[in-house]
Amino acid sequence: MSSDSEVSIAVPGERLGSLEQFQAGNGTYIRHGYVYSCLAGIKHVRQETQKPVISVVREEQENVVPGIGSIVTCKVTSVNPRFCKVAILGVQSTALKESFRGMIRKEDVRATEKDRVEIYKCFRPGDLVLAKVTSLGDAHSYQLSTADNNLGVVFAKSEAGATMNPVSWCEMQCPKTMAKEPRKVAKISPHE
Amino acid sequence: MAGLEILSPEGLRLDGRRPHELRKIVCRVGVLSQADGSAYIEMGNTKALATVYGPHEVTSKAKALHDRVLLNCQFGMATFSTGERKRKPRGDRKSTELSMIIRRTFEAAIITELYPRSQIDIFVQVLQADGSNQAACINATTLALIDAGIPMKDYVSASTVSFVNDTPLMDINYLEESSGGPQLSLAILPKSEKVVLFQMDSRLHMDNMEKVLKLAVKGCKDVYTLLRRTIHEKAEEDSQSVSLT
């Protein structure tokens, strides 16, 4: 079997280059002035302003852990007057194999009128929510925030069990019963 | 012993190898699809299977580490893996010690700061034991972790060395192991030659330690060549299947 000579494969521990020539990207680490690979995959060199960035990319799914500033997809698991608990199902565009626990506090639901927020009018159990990680929180869960126009509920079911359509930033409507339910709705661009 | 001779005067061992030769090693990566990473290894008649799950959320909250990943390792030997049936495949003192040894070994090799408050589970099972079980488990776990895509500083390659008739023996089998001679288990990061595991049983004069250690390092590097070839072949297969689409 003839191997593809264009693709260069890096394995953990392999020295990729000097720090004077490259910056270290994903899948690499630095030791004693050299860049080494820490994944088994394909070597990539991307041109940047000062130095090219070298990284090692795997074809398979990456192992992702939510970090500060990541946009995560969550499912609401429980609601109480001060916060609601969510299960983080995906990070940016990657689905997680196992969910992480997150928490959206009352003060983090929206940027305006924080003191008048009522959690049960913003989220219900089972809703799918887009949120941003604001901190790693305490030992139990990630702190999330939906205080942005693009963050909030993206999918919800009504009391009758049908998928609701967003009608404004704070309301969703059931197509069956035409009843409106209050939610903190995310503003999603059409091409997303 | 009249019948059994560990090392014959011509320099051959019981199974026909010379003192510095490894047994035949067969490696497979990705043998279990439901695990995140898995590997199977045969070193002679010793067979080990390693699976890796994670990084995922910590199962018990009290143990979560805020700055690095938590490694959980479980070692087991199948009841049928030895000549005499083992009554208890895991949980005895030897398995617990080996679990801790494997966990400490890979804490040194994995870049743990990348996955704070997460957990990586490693399960190693010996299917057939014929000496050098510890080295086979460590080599299998290395392949499984690389298959799972967990960032590591380097491969961890391990080998076991003995010392008989003023001669070090590489990659000992069960007969050489049970003859009571000194037994050195070594695991290193091959590129930088850093030692991540060093374990020694029985008595050995300090003057001979250098010889034994040198052969152990050579054994680890030979194993590393085979492990690297396995990963390279798999990575090439993956990249070719991607470029075809």
Short mmCIF file of C-alpha atoms in Angstrom, two decimals:
data_model
loop_
_atom_site.label_atom_id
_atom_site.label_comp_id
_atom_site.label_asym_id
_atom_site.label_seq_id
_atom_site.Cartn_x
_atom_site.Cartn_y
_atom_site.Cartn_z
CA MET A 1 0.00 0.00 0.00
CA SER A 2 1.57 3.23 -1.10
CA SER A 3 1.47 5.92 1.53
CA ASP A 4 0.50 9.49 0.80
CA SER A 5 3.76 11.41 0.97
CA GLU A 6 2.07 14.82 1.10
CA VAL A 7 0.61 14.20 4.54
CA SER A 8 3.12 14.16 7.36
CA ILE A 9 2.09 12.31 10.49
CA ALA A 10 3.20 13.29 13.97
CA VAL A 11 3.12 11.07 17.03
CA PRO A 12 3.41 12.05 20.70
CA GLY A 13 6.89 13.04 21.72
CA GLU A 14 8.02 13.91 18.21
CA ARG A 15 9.92 17.16 17.91
CA LEU A 16 8.25 19.41 15.35
CA GLY A 17 10.55 22.39 15.27
CA SER A 18 12.28 25.13 17.15
CA LEU A 19 10.48 27.87 19.04
CA GLU A 20 12.36 30.43 16.98
CA GLN A 21 10.72 29.13 13.81
CA PHE A 22 7.21 28.19 14.97
CA GLN A 23 4.53 29.05 17.45
CA ALA A 24 2.90 26.17 19.27
CA GLY A 25 -0.70 25.50 18.32
CA ASN A 26 -3.22 22.81 19.21
CA GLY A 27 -1.93 19.36 19.95
CA THR A 28 1.60 20.52 20.78
CA TYR A 29 3.59 21.53 23.81
CA ILE A 30 6.85 23.37 24.44
CA ARG A 31 9.87 22.11 26.29
CA HIS A 32 13.39 23.54 26.34
CA GLY A 33 12.86 25.81 23.36
CA TYR A 34 11.38 23.16 21.06
CA VAL A 35 7.83 22.33 20.00
CA TYR A 36 6.75 18.72 20.50
CA SER A 37 3.62 16.89 19.46
CA CYS A 38 1.28 15.46 22.07
CA LEU A 39 -1.29 13.87 19.75
CA ALA A 40 -1.15 11.32 16.94
CA GLY A 41 -2.37 13.02 13.80
CA ILE A 42 -1.52 15.20 10.84
CA LYS A 43 0.95 18.04 11.05
CA HIS A 44 -0.43 21.42 10.02
CA VAL A 45 1.49 24.65 9.50
CA ARG A 46 -0.58 27.81 9.27
CA GLN A 47 0.95 31.13 8.27
CA GLU A 48 0.54 33.97 10.73
CA THR A 49 1.78 37.53 10.88
CA GLN A 50 5.03 36.92 12.70
CA LYS A 51 5.67 33.20 12.88
CA PRO A 52 3.83 30.24 11.40
CA VAL A 53 1.72 28.26 13.84
CA ILE A 54 2.30 24.53 13.90
CA SER A 55 -0.42 22.23 15.20
CA VAL A 56 -1.37 18.57 15.13
CA VAL A 57 -4.91 17.75 14.02
CA ARG A 58 -6.81 14.51 14.48
CA GLU A 59 -9.45 13.37 12.02
CA GLU A 60 -11.56 11.86 14.74
CA GLN A 61 -13.61 13.74 17.24
CA GLU A 62 -11.66 15.94 19.57
CA ASN A 63 -11.84 15.71 23.33
CA VAL A 64 -13.37 18.99 24.41
CA VAL A 65 -13.86 20.39 27.88
CA PRO A 66 -15.84 23.62 28.34
CA GLY A 67 -13.58 26.60 28.88
CA ILE A 68 -14.24 30.19 29.88
CA GLY A 69 -15.92 32.04 27.03
CA SER A 70 -17.13 28.94 25.20
CA ILE A 71 -20.63 28.95 23.76
CA VAL A 72 -22.28 25.77 25.00
CA THR A 73 -25.52 24.00 24.20
CA CYS A 74 -27.42 22.92 27.30
CA LYS A 75 -30.57 21.20 28.35
CA VAL A 76 -32.37 22.53 31.41
CA THR A 77 -32.65 19.84 34.06
CA SER A 78 -34.17 21.63 37.02
CA VAL A 79 -35.44 25.08 37.92
CA ASN A 80 -35.67 26.88 41.25
CA PRO A 81 -36.21 30.56 42.10
CA ARG A 82 -32.52 31.44 42.36
CA PHE A 83 -30.92 29.47 39.53
CA CYS A 84 -31.57 26.67 37.09
CA LYS A 85 -29.43 23.61 36.53
CA VAL A 86 -28.48 22.53 33.03
CA ALA A 87 -26.66 19.63 31.44
CA ILE A 88 -24.04 20.82 28.96
CA LEU A 89 -24.46 18.70 25.83
CA GLY A 90 -22.11 20.42 23.41
CA VAL A 91 -19.28 22.93 23.27
CA GLN A 92 -19.28 25.33 20.29
CA SER A 93 -19.78 22.90 17.39
CA THR A 94 -18.71 19.71 19.15
CA ALA A 95 -21.14 17.34 20.84
CA LEU A 96 -19.92 16.00 24.15
CA LYS A 97 -19.97 12.28 24.77
CA GLU A 98 -20.92 12.80 28.39
CA SER A 99 -22.62 15.87 29.74
CA PHE A 100 -21.16 18.34 32.20
CA ARG A 101 -23.20 20.12 34.85
CA GLY A 102 -23.85 23.83 34.55
CA MET A 103 -25.80 26.49 36.36
CA ILE A 104 -27.49 29.68 35.17
CA ARG A 105 -28.07 32.10 38.02
CA LYS A 106 -30.94 34.54 38.19
CA GLU A 107 -28.54 37.47 37.83
CA ASP A 108 -27.02 36.04 34.64
CA VAL A 109 -30.20 35.51 32.62
CA ARG A 110 -30.28 38.94 30.98
CA ALA A 111 -28.29 42.12 31.02
CA THR A 112 -31.15 44.46 31.91
CA GLU A 113 -33.54 44.47 34.87
CA LYS A 114 -31.61 41.78 36.70
CA ASP A 115 -33.57 42.18 39.90
CA ARG A 116 -36.91 41.57 38.20
CA VAL A 117 -35.98 38.30 36.49
CA GLU A 118 -38.17 35.33 37.33
CA ILE A 119 -36.47 32.07 36.40
CA TYR A 120 -39.64 30.14 35.72
CA LYS A 121 -40.62 32.71 33.12
CA CYS A 122 -37.29 32.29 31.30
CA PHE A 123 -36.54 28.57 31.34
CA ARG A 124 -38.47 25.36 31.81
CA PRO A 125 -37.07 21.85 32.28
CA GLY A 126 -36.30 20.23 28.95
CA ASP A 127 -35.55 23.45 27.07
CA LEU A 128 -32.45 23.62 24.90
CA VAL A 129 -30.43 26.72 25.73
CA LEU A 130 -27.43 28.44 24.22
CA ALA A 131 -25.23 29.92 26.94
CA LYS A 132 -21.74 31.20 27.50
CA VAL A 133 -19.37 29.89 30.15
CA THR A 134 -18.45 32.75 32.47
CA SER A 135 -16.43 30.84 35.02
CA LEU A 136 -15.57 27.35 36.10
CA GLY A 137 -17.64 27.96 39.17
CA ASP A 138 -17.42 26.05 42.39
CA ALA A 139 -16.71 22.38 42.64
CA HIS A 140 -20.10 21.37 41.35
CA SER A 141 -20.83 23.04 38.05
CA TYR A 142 -19.88 25.58 35.43
CA GLN A 143 -21.28 29.09 35.73
CA LEU A 144 -23.17 30.02 32.58
CA SER A 145 -24.71 33.23 31.36
CA THR A 146 -27.40 34.01 28.78
CA ALA A 147 -27.10 37.79 29.08
CA ASP A 148 -26.77 38.35 25.36
CA ASN A 149 -29.19 38.66 22.48
CA ASN A 150 -27.84 35.56 20.77
CA LEU A 151 -28.10 33.41 23.89
CA GLY A 152 -31.16 31.85 25.41
CA VAL A 153 -33.73 29.23 24.59
CA VAL A 154 -33.47 27.82 21.07
CA PHE A 155 -35.88 24.90 21.39
CA ALA A 156 -38.80 24.41 23.73
CA LYS A 157 -41.94 22.34 23.94
CA SER A 158 -45.24 23.69 25.13
CA GLU A 159 -47.56 22.26 27.73
CA ALA A 160 -49.39 20.51 24.92
CA GLY A 161 -46.16 18.86 23.82
CA ALA A 162 -45.60 20.62 20.52
CA THR A 163 -42.47 22.45 19.45
CA MET A 164 -42.95 26.15 19.96
CA ASN A 165 -42.02 28.98 17.60
CA PRO A 166 -40.34 32.14 18.88
CA VAL A 167 -42.46 35.26 18.43
CA SER A 168 -40.39 37.79 20.36
CA TRP A 169 -37.38 37.92 22.63
CA CYS A 170 -39.46 36.92 25.61
CA GLU A 171 -42.27 34.79 24.19
CA MET A 172 -42.80 31.56 22.30
CA GLN A 173 -46.03 30.35 20.77
CA CYS A 174 -47.45 26.86 20.51
CA PRO A 175 -48.63 26.08 16.97
CA LYS A 176 -51.36 23.77 18.25
CA THR A 177 -53.08 25.67 21.00
CA MET A 178 -51.80 29.16 20.03
CA ALA A 179 -50.97 29.76 23.67
CA LYS A 180 -47.95 31.94 24.36
CA GLU A 181 -45.41 30.96 26.97
CA PRO A 182 -42.74 33.24 28.40
CA ARG A 183 -39.11 32.31 27.65
CA LYS A 184 -35.77 34.05 27.31
CA VAL A 185 -35.47 33.48 23.57
CA ALA A 186 -32.19 33.46 21.68
CA LYS A 187 -31.91 35.55 18.54
CA ILE A 188 -30.50 33.17 15.95
CA SER A 189 -29.31 34.21 12.51
CA PRO A 190 -31.17 32.45 9.68
CA HIS A 191 -28.07 30.75 8.26
CA GLU A 192 -27.10 29.22 11.60
CA MET B 1 18.29 -27.76 38.44
CA ALA B 2 19.18 -30.54 36.05
CA GLY B 3 16.18 -30.17 33.76
CA LEU B 4 15.47 -26.44 33.64
CA GLU B 5 18.34 -24.18 32.74
CA ILE B 6 17.54 -20.50 32.49
CA LEU B 7 20.55 -19.74 30.34
CA SER B 8 22.41 -22.45 28.50
CA PRO B 9 26.21 -22.30 28.09
CA GLU B 10 25.72 -21.43 24.42
CA GLY B 11 23.84 -18.30 25.45
CA LEU B 12 20.30 -19.36 24.61
CA ARG B 13 17.30 -19.14 26.89
CA LEU B 14 14.56 -21.67 27.48
CA ASP B 15 12.46 -20.41 24.59
CA GLY B 16 15.39 -20.08 22.24
CA ARG B 17 15.98 -16.36 22.55
CA ARG B 18 19.26 -14.69 23.25
CA PRO B 19 19.48 -12.62 26.45
CA HIS B 20 18.92 -9.28 24.69
CA GLU B 21 15.97 -10.28 22.51
CA LEU B 22 12.30 -9.45 23.00
CA ARG B 23 9.50 -11.90 22.52
CA LYS B 24 7.26 -11.32 19.53
CA ILE B 25 4.96 -8.34 20.09
CA VAL B 26 1.61 -7.99 18.33
CA CYS B 27 -0.36 -4.74 18.79
CA ARG B 28 -3.88 -3.73 17.80
CA VAL B 29 -5.40 -0.31 18.30
CA GLY B 30 -9.09 0.52 18.38
CA VAL B 31 -10.31 -2.99 19.13
CA LEU B 32 -13.39 -1.86 21.09
CA SER B 33 -15.67 0.63 19.38
CA GLN B 34 -17.67 1.63 22.45
CA ALA B 35 -14.57 2.83 24.29
CA ASP B 36 -12.92 6.15 23.54
CA GLY B 37 -9.59 4.41 23.14
CA SER B 38 -8.62 0.77 23.27
CA ALA B 39 -5.62 -1.38 22.53
CA TYR B 40 -4.69 -5.02 22.63
CA ILE B 41 -1.14 -6.24 22.98
CA GLU B 42 0.59 -9.60 22.98
CA MET B 43 4.12 -9.85 24.28
CA GLY B 44 4.88 -13.48 23.66
CA ASN B 45 2.17 -15.36 25.51
CA THR B 46 1.24 -12.41 27.71
CA LYS B 47 -1.96 -10.80 26.46
CA ALA B 48 -3.33 -7.51 27.77
CA LEU B 49 -6.33 -5.39 26.84
CA ALA B 50 -6.56 -1.71 27.79
CA THR B 51 -9.52 0.63 27.40
CA VAL B 52 -9.74 4.36 28.05
CA TYR B 53 -12.86 6.42 28.68
CA GLY B 54 -12.81 10.16 28.89
CA PRO B 55 -12.15 12.87 29.62
CA HIS B 56 -15.61 13.02 31.12
CA GLU B 57 -17.19 14.54 34.17
CA VAL B 58 -15.93 13.42 37.55
CA THR B 59 -18.15 10.71 38.98
CA SER B 60 -17.66 11.65 42.62
CA LYS B 61 -17.55 15.39 43.18
CA ALA B 62 -15.32 15.33 46.24
CA LYS B 63 -12.41 13.93 44.24
CA ALA B 64 -12.46 16.52 41.46
CA LEU B 65 -9.20 18.39 41.05
CA HIS B 66 -9.63 22.01 40.09
CA ASP B 67 -6.39 22.34 38.16
CA ARG B 68 -5.88 19.01 36.45
CA VAL B 69 -7.51 15.83 35.30
CA LEU B 70 -8.21 12.98 37.70
CA LEU B 71 -6.88 9.61 36.59
CA ASN B 72 -8.78 6.51 37.60
CA CYS B 73 -7.14 3.19 36.87
CA GLN B 74 -8.36 -0.34 37.43
CA PHE B 75 -6.22 -3.39 36.79
CA GLY B 76 -7.56 -6.90 36.64
CA MET B 77 -6.36 -10.35 35.74
CA ALA B 78 -8.81 -12.80 34.24
CA THR B 79 -9.40 -15.88 36.34
CA PHE B 80 -8.19 -18.03 33.48
CA SER B 81 -5.07 -15.98 32.82
CA THR B 82 -2.72 -18.06 34.94
CA GLY B 83 -2.04 -21.76 35.16
CA GLU B 84 -3.97 -22.00 38.41
CA ARG B 85 -7.39 -20.39 38.45
CA LYS B 86 -7.43 -17.09 40.28
CA ARG B 87 -10.27 -16.87 42.70
CA LYS B 88 -10.43 -13.10 42.77
CA PRO B 89 -9.69 -11.23 39.51
CA ARG B 90 -9.38 -7.78 41.09
CA GLY B 91 -9.35 -6.13 44.44
CA ASP B 92 -6.53 -8.11 45.97
CA ARG B 93 -3.36 -6.39 47.12
CA LYS B 94 -1.38 -7.11 44.00
CA SER B 95 -4.03 -5.71 41.66
CA THR B 96 -4.44 -2.62 43.81
CA GLU B 97 -0.71 -2.02 43.76
CA LEU B 98 -0.54 -2.46 40.00
CA SER B 99 -3.49 -0.09 39.52
CA MET B 100 -1.69 2.54 41.53
CA ILE B 101 1.55 1.96 39.63
CA ILE B 102 -0.15 2.40 36.27
CA ARG B 103 -1.97 5.51 37.47
CA ARG B 104 1.21 7.14 38.75
CA THR B 105 3.06 6.23 35.58
CA PHE B 106 0.56 7.93 33.31
CA GLU B 107 0.05 10.94 35.54
CA ALA B 108 3.63 11.77 34.64
CA ALA B 109 3.07 11.29 30.91
CA ILE B 110 -0.36 12.81 30.28
CA ILE B 111 -0.61 16.59 30.02
CA THR B 112 -3.07 16.82 32.88
CA GLU B 113 -3.60 20.59 32.96
CA LEU B 114 -5.59 20.57 29.72
CA TYR B 115 -8.66 18.96 31.30
CA PRO B 116 -9.36 20.52 34.70
CA ARG B 117 -11.99 18.90 36.94
CA SER B 118 -12.41 16.02 34.52
CA GLN B 119 -11.73 12.34 34.82
CA ILE B 120 -10.03 9.76 32.62
CA ASP B 121 -10.79 6.11 33.29
CA ILE B 122 -8.26 3.45 32.38
CA PHE B 123 -9.17 -0.22 32.56
CA VAL B 124 -6.51 -2.84 31.97
CA GLN B 125 -7.17 -6.55 31.82
CA VAL B 126 -4.62 -9.33 31.51
CA LEU B 127 -6.11 -12.12 29.43
CA GLN B 128 -3.12 -14.43 29.59
CA ALA B 129 -0.15 -14.06 31.90
CA ASP B 130 3.28 -15.35 30.96
CA GLY B 131 5.65 -12.96 32.67
CA SER B 132 6.22 -9.22 32.22
CA ASN B 133 2.53 -8.58 32.86
CA GLN B 134 3.18 -5.10 34.16
CA ALA B 135 5.15 -4.05 31.09
CA ALA B 136 2.46 -5.40 28.77
CA CYS B 137 -0.23 -3.45 30.62
CA ILE B 138 1.72 -0.22 30.45
CA ASN B 139 2.42 -0.62 26.75
CA ALA B 140 -1.24 -1.42 26.05
CA THR B 141 -2.38 1.60 28.05
CA THR B 142 -0.03 3.85 26.09
CA LEU B 143 -1.59 2.74 22.81
CA ALA B 144 -5.10 3.11 24.21
CA LEU B 145 -4.47 6.65 25.43
CA ILE B 146 -3.03 7.70 22.07
CA ASP B 147 -6.01 6.08 20.35
CA ALA B 148 -8.32 8.11 22.59
CA GLY B 149 -6.60 11.31 21.53
CA ILE B 150 -5.43 12.27 25.00
CA PRO B 151 -2.41 14.59 24.78
CA MET B 152 0.75 12.97 26.08
CA LYS B 153 4.30 14.20 26.34
CA ASP B 154 5.67 11.02 24.87
CA TYR B 155 5.02 7.34 24.60
CA VAL B 156 5.52 5.33 27.76
CA SER B 157 7.29 2.10 26.95
CA ALA B 158 8.02 -0.52 29.55
CA SER B 159 10.07 -3.68 29.81
CA THR B 160 11.14 -6.15 32.46
CA VAL B 161 14.70 -7.38 32.88
CA SER B 162 16.25 -10.13 34.98
CA PHE B 163 19.82 -11.15 35.81
CA VAL B 164 21.07 -14.73 35.61
CA ASN B 165 24.62 -16.09 35.46
CA ASP B 166 26.15 -12.64 35.24
CA THR B 167 23.97 -11.89 32.20
CA PRO B 168 20.97 -9.56 32.02
CA LEU B 169 17.90 -11.07 30.34
CA MET B 170 15.39 -8.90 28.53
CA ASP B 171 11.62 -9.40 28.52
CA ILE B 172 11.48 -12.31 30.91
CA ASN B 173 8.77 -14.93 30.70
CA TYR B 174 7.02 -16.79 33.49
CA LEU B 175 9.68 -19.45 34.02
CA GLU B 176 12.43 -16.88 34.31
CA GLU B 177 10.22 -14.79 36.56
CA SER B 178 9.44 -17.61 38.96
CA SER B 179 13.03 -18.81 39.21
CA GLY B 180 13.57 -16.22 41.91
CA GLY B 181 16.17 -14.07 40.24
CA PRO B 182 16.19 -10.28 40.44
CA GLN B 183 13.47 -8.57 38.46
CA LEU B 184 13.59 -4.98 37.30
CA SER B 185 10.55 -3.27 35.77
CA LEU B 186 11.31 -0.04 33.98
CA ALA B 187 9.11 2.41 32.08
CA ILE B 188 10.59 5.44 30.36
CA LEU B 189 9.66 8.27 28.05
CA PRO B 190 11.87 7.17 25.16
CA LYS B 191 12.74 10.52 23.62
CA SER B 192 13.99 12.18 26.78
CA GLU B 193 14.86 8.89 28.53
CA LYS B 194 13.11 10.03 31.69
CA VAL B 195 12.20 7.21 34.04
CA VAL B 196 8.52 7.17 35.00
CA LEU B 197 8.49 3.77 36.71
CA PHE B 198 11.26 1.85 38.44
CA GLN B 199 10.50 -1.27 40.41
CA MET B 200 12.84 -3.98 41.62
CA ASP B 201 12.37 -7.34 43.32
CA SER B 202 14.94 -9.70 44.88
CA ARG B 203 18.61 -9.03 45.46
CA LEU B 204 21.11 -7.62 43.03
CA HIS B 205 24.58 -6.35 43.68
CA MET B 206 25.00 -2.66 42.98
CA ASP B 207 27.87 -3.35 40.59
CA ASN B 208 25.50 -5.17 38.26
CA MET B 209 22.79 -2.51 38.38
CA GLU B 210 24.33 -0.50 35.56
CA LYS B 211 24.33 -3.47 33.21
CA VAL B 212 20.76 -4.40 34.01
CA LEU B 213 19.56 -0.82 33.70
CA LYS B 214 21.24 -0.36 30.35
CA LEU B 215 19.53 -3.44 28.94
CA ALA B 216 16.19 -2.32 30.36
CA VAL B 217 16.48 1.05 28.62
CA LYS B 218 17.35 -0.71 25.38
CA GLY B 219 14.32 -2.96 25.82
CA CYS B 220 12.07 0.07 26.31
CA LYS B 221 13.40 1.67 23.15
CA ASP B 222 12.84 -1.51 21.15
CA VAL B 223 9.27 -1.65 22.41
CA TYR B 224 8.86 2.03 21.54
CA THR B 225 9.82 1.33 17.94
CA LEU B 226 7.04 -1.23 17.68
CA LEU B 227 4.46 0.95 19.41
CA ARG B 228 5.28 3.90 17.20
CA ARG B 229 5.00 1.79 14.08
CA THR B 230 1.53 0.66 15.16
CA ILE B 231 0.31 4.21 15.72
CA HIS B 232 1.90 5.41 12.50
CA GLU B 233 0.14 2.73 10.48
CA LYS B 234 -3.19 3.60 12.05
CA ALA B 235 -2.69 7.33 11.49
CA GLU B 236 -1.81 6.69 7.86
CA GLU B 237 -4.92 4.58 7.38
CA ASP B 238 -7.04 7.32 8.92
CA SER B 239 -5.51 10.08 6.82
CA GLN B 240 -5.91 8.05 3.64
CA SER B 241 -9.55 7.32 4.32
CA VAL B 242 -10.07 11.05 4.89
CA SER B 243 -8.29 12.10 1.71
CA LEU B 244 -10.35 9.64 -0.33
CA THR B 245 -13.62 11.36 0.60
#
